[in-house]
Coordinates of C-alpha atoms in Angstrom, one line a residue:
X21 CA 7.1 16.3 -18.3
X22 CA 11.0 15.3 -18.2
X23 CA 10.7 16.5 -14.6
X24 CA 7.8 14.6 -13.3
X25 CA 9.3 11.8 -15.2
X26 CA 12.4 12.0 -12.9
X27 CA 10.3 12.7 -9.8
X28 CA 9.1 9.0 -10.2
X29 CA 12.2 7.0 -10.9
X30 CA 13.7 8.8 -8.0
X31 CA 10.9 7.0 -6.1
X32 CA 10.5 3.7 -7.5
X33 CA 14.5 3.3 -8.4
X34 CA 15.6 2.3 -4.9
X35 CA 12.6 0.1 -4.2
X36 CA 14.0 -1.9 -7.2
X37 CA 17.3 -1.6 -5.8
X38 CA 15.9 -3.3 -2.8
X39 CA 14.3 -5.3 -4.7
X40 CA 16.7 -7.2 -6.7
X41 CA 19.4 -6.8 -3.0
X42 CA 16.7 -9.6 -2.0
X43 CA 17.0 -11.2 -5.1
X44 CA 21.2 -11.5 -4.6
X45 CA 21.4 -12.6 -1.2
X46 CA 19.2 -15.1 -1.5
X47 CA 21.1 -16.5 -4.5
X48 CA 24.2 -16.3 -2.9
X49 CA 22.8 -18.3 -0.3
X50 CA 23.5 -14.9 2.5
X51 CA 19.9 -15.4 3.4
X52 CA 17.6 -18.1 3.2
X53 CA 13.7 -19.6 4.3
X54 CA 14.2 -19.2 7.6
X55 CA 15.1 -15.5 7.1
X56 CA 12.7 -14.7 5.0
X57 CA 10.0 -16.2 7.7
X58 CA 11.6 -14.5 10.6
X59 CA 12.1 -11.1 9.0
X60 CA 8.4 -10.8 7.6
X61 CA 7.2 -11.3 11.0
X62 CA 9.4 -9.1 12.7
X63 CA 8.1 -6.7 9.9
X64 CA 4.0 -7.7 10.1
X65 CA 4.5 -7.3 14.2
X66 CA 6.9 -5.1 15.0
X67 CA 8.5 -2.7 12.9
X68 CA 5.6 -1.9 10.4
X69 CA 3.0 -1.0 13.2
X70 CA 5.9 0.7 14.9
X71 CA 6.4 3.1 11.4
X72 CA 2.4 3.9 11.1
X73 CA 2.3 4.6 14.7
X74 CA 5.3 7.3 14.2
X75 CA 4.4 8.4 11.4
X76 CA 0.3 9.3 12.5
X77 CA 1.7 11.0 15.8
X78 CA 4.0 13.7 13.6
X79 CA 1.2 14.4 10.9
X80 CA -0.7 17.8 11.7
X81 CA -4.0 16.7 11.8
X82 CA -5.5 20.7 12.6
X83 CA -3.5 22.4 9.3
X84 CA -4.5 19.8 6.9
X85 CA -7.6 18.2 7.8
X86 CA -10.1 18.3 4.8
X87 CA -13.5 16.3 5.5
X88 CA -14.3 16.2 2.0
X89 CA -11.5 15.3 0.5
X90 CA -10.8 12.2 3.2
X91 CA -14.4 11.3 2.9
X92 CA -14.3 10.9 -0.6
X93 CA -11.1 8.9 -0.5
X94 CA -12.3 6.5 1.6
X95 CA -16.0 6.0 -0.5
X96 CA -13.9 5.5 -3.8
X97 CA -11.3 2.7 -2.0
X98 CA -14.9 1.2 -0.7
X99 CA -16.1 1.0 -4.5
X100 CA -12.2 0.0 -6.1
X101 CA -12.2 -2.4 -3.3
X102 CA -15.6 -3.9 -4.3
X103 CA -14.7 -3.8 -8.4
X104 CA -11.6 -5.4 -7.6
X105 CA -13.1 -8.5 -5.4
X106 CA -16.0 -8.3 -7.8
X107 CA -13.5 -9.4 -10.6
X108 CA -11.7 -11.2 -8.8
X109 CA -14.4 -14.3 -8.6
X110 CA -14.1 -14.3 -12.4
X111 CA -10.5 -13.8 -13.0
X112 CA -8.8 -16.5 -10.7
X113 CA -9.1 -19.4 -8.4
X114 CA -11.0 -19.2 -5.3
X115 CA -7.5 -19.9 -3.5
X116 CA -6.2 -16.4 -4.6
X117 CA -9.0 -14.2 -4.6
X118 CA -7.8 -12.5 -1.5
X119 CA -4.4 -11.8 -3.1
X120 CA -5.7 -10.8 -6.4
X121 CA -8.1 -7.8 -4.7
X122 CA -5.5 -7.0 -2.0
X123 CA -3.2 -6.4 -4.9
X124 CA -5.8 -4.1 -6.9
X125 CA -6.3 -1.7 -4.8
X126 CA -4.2 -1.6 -1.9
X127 CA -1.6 1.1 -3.0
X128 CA 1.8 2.2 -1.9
X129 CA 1.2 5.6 -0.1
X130 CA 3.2 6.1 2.5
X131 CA 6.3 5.3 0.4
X132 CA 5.4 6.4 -3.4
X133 CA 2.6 8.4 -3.2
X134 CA 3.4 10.4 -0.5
X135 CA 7.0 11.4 -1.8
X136 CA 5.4 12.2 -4.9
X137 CA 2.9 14.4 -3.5
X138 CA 5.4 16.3 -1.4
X139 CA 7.8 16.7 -4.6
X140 CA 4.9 18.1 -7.0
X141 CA 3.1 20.5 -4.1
X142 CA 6.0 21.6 -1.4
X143 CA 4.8 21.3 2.3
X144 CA 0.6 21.5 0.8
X145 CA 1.0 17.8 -0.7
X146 CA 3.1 17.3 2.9
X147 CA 0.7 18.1 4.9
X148 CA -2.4 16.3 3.3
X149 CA -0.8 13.6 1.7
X150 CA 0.3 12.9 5.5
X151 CA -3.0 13.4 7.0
X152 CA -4.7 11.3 4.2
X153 CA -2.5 8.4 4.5
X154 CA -3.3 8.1 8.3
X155 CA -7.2 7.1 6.9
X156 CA -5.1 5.3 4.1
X157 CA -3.5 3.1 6.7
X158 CA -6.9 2.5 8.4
X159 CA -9.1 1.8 5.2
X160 CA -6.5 -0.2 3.8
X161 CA -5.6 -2.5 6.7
X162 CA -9.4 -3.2 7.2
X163 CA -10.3 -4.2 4.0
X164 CA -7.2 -5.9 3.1
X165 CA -7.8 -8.2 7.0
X166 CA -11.2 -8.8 5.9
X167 CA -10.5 -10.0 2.2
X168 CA -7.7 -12.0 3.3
X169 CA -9.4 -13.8 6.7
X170 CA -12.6 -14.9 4.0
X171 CA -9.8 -16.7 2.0
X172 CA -7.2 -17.6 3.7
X173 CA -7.2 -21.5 4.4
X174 CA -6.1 -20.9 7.9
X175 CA -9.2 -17.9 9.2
X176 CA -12.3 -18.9 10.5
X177 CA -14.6 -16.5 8.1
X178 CA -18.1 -16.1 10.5
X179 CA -18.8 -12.3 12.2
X180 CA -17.0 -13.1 15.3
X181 CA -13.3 -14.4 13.8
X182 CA -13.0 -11.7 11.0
X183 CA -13.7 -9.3 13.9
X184 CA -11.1 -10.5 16.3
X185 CA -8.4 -10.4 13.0
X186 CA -9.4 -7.0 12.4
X187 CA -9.4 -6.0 15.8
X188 CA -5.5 -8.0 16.4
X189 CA -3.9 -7.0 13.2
X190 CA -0.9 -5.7 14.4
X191 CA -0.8 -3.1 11.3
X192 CA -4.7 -1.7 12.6
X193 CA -3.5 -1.8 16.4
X194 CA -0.5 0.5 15.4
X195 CA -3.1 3.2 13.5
X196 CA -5.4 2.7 16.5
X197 CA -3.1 3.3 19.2
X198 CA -1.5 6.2 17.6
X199 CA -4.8 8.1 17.0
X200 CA -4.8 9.4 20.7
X201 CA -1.3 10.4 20.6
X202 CA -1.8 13.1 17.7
X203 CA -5.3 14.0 18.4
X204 CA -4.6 15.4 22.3
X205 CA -0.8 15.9 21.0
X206 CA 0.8 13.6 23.9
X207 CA 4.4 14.3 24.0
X208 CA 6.8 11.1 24.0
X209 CA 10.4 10.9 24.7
X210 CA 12.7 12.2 22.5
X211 CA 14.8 9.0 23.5
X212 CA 12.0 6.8 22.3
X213 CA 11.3 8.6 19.5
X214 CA 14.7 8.1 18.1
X215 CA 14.7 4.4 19.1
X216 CA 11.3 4.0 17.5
X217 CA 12.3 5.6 14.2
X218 CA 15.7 3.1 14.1
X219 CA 13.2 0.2 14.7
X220 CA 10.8 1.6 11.9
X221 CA 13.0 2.0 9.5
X222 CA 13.9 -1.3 9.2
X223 CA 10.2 -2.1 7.7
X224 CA 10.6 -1.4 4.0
X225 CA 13.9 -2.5 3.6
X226 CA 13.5 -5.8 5.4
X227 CA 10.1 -6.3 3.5
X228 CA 11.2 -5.8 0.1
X229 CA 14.4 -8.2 0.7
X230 CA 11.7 -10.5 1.6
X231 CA 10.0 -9.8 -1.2
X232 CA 12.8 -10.1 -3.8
X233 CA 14.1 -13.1 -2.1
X234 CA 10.8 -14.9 -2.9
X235 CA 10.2 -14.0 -6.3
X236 CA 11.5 -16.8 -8.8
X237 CA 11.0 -17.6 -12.6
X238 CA 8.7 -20.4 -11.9
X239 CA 6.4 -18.2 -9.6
X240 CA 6.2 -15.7 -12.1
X241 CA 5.2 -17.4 -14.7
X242 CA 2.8 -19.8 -12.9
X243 CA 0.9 -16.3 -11.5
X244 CA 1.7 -14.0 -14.8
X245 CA -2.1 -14.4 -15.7
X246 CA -3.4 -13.1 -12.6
X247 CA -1.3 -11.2 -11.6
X248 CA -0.7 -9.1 -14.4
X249 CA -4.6 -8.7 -13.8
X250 CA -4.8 -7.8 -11.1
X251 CA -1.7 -5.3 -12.0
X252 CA -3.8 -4.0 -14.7
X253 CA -6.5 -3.1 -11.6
X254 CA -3.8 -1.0 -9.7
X255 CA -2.3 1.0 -11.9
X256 CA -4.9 1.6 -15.0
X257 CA -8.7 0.9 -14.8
X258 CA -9.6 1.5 -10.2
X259 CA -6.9 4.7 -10.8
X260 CA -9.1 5.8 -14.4
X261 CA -12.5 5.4 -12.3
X262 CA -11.5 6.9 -9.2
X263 CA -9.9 9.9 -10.8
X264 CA -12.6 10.3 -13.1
X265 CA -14.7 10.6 -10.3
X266 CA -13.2 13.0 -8.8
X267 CA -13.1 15.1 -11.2
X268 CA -16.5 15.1 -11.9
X269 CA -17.2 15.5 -7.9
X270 CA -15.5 19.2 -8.3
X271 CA -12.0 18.2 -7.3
X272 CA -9.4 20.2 -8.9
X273 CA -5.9 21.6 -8.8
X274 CA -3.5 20.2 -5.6
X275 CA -6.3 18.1 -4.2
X276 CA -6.9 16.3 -7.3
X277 CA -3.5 15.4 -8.1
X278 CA -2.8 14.3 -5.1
X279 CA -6.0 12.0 -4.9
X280 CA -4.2 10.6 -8.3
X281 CA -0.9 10.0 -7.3
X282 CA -2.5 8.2 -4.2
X283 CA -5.0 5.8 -6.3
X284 CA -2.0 5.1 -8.5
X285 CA 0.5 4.3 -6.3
X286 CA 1.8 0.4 -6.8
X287 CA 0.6 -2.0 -4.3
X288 CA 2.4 -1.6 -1.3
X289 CA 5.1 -4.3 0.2
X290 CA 2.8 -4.5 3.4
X291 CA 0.6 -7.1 1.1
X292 CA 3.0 -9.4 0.9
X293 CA 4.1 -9.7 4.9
X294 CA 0.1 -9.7 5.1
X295 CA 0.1 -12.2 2.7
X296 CA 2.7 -14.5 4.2
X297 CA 1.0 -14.1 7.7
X298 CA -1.9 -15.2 6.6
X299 CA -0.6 -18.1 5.0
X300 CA -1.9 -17.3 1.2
X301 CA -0.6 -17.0 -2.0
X302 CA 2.5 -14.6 -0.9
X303 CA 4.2 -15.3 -4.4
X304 CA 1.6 -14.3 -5.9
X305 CA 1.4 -11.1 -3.7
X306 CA 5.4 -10.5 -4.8
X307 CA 4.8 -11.0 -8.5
X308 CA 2.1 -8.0 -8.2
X309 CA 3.9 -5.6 -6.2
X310 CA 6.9 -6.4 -8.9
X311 CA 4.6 -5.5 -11.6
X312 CA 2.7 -2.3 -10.6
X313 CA 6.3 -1.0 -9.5
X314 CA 7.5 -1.0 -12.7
X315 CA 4.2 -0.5 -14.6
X316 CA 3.4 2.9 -12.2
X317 CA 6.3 4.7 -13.7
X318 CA 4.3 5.2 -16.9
X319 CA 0.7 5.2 -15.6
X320 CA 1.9 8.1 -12.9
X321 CA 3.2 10.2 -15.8
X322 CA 1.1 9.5 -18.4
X323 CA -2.1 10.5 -16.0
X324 CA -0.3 13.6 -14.7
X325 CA 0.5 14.6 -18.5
X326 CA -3.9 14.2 -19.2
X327 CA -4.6 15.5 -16.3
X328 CA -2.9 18.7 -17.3
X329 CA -3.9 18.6 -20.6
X330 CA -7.7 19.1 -19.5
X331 CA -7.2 21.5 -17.2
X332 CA -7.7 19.6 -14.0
X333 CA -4.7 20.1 -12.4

């Protein structure tokens, strides 16, 4: 228990670090509103497509590709997405409903759950964990475009305009393009490679700066109601059903604990550049990724710990 305990500070620990870096610089006035506008768009256009498109092209899609398991995943994100938006309407004002159910179920996986998946199950939770979060990337970009074009006061909400946001979200052109690439295993450069994955990297780092630099007592304690919520959502009750499912679907052993750790997972720092693209509630958006952070360091353990006491995993 002690170990798997460690396994997740080790995780979440420098995202904090980040975290709180933002919240520094902004109050020694190093960066300011200008940055923070600049540097999520460079992240929501640039580097953040540019990390999902590397990262898709180096999975091994023919080792690792499970039908059942993928399928499954994406059917249960369909229903947590649905509870979530569900609630939403009676939780909180119309204004942040797209906020609230972006925050509920859209998890960190290609930060947190992946590393934890690789750390419990060796080169196995590599190789599926990295296979799954290419139709994490996908299912997660989608849904969160949609919910956020119906509410955002600046989308146009008919067929036609939620299809051209899905269809030009930098995030889903990044996925799309990439698919290609790893499927007929088209070499690139080595040089631009390299160059890619110095561009890339700049995405979480950058984002949770962002993220930090925005957060502020007054936000949090204007949103503490919702998003504590919708916190609630991430990290306990969709994580509770899904798994639960799963289990009673037949999953068991690796597979399972990896479809946990994944469902888990605190909402990832994309929502907020989303978010703030969007022009919605991105405080909001902060407050909630600040939250399951912090809260996913007990629900990750305390679910592993049951989920080994019934013999599921």
């Amino acid at each position: 228990m002690l170990a798997i305990v460690q396994q997740t500070i080790s995780v979440t620990a420098p995202v904090f670090s980040m975290l709180f870096l933002g919240v520094a610089l902004k109050r020694f006035g190093l960066i300011d509103a200008g940055f923070i506008n600049t540097a999520s768009t460079l992240v929501f256009r640039g580097t953040l497509p540019t990390l999902l498109f590397l990262g898709i092209i180096k999975a091994d899609l023919s080792t690792a590709l499970q039908p059942a398991l993928l399928l499954y995943f994406v059917v249960a994100t369909l229903g947590c997405f649905l509870l979530a938006w569900g609630w939403s309407i009676l939780r909180c004002p119309e204004a942040d409903r797209g906020i609230y159910t972006q925050g509920a179920f859209r998890g960190n996986n290609g930060i947190v759950g992946l590393a934890l998946a690789t750390s419990m199950y060796g080169d196995y939770g590599l190789s599926v964990g990295a296979v799954l979060g290419g139709v994490v990337i996908l299912t997660y970009n989608v849904l969160s475009a949609i919910i956020l074009a119906i509410y955002s006061p600046q989308a146009k909400t008919d067929v036609w305009s939620l299809s051209k946001n899905i269809a030009s979200n930098p995030l889903i052109v990044g996925v799309l393009l990439a698919i290609p690439f790893a499927a007929w295993q088209i070499p690139l450069p080595a040089w631009l490679l390299t160059s890619g994955g110095y561009f890339a990297q700049m995405s979480l780092p950058l984002a949770l700066i962002c993220i930090g630099a925005t957060l502020t007592l007054d936000s949090l304690r204007q949103g503490s109601g919702v998003a504590l919520s919708s916190s609630l959502m991430k990290v306990l009750w969709l994580p509770l059903l899904a798994t639960l499912g799963a289990g009673l679907c037949g999953f068991r052993g690796a597979d399972l604990g990896i479809l946990f750790l994944y469902f888990v997972s605190p909402t990832a720092a994309a929502s907020f550049v989303m978010a703030k693209a969007v022009g919605a509630n991105y405080e909001l958006a902060a407050a909630i990724i600040v939250i399951t952070t912090l809260a996913s360091v007990m629900s990750t353990n305390l679910g592993l710990l049951v989920l080994q006491l019934v013999g599921w995993i």
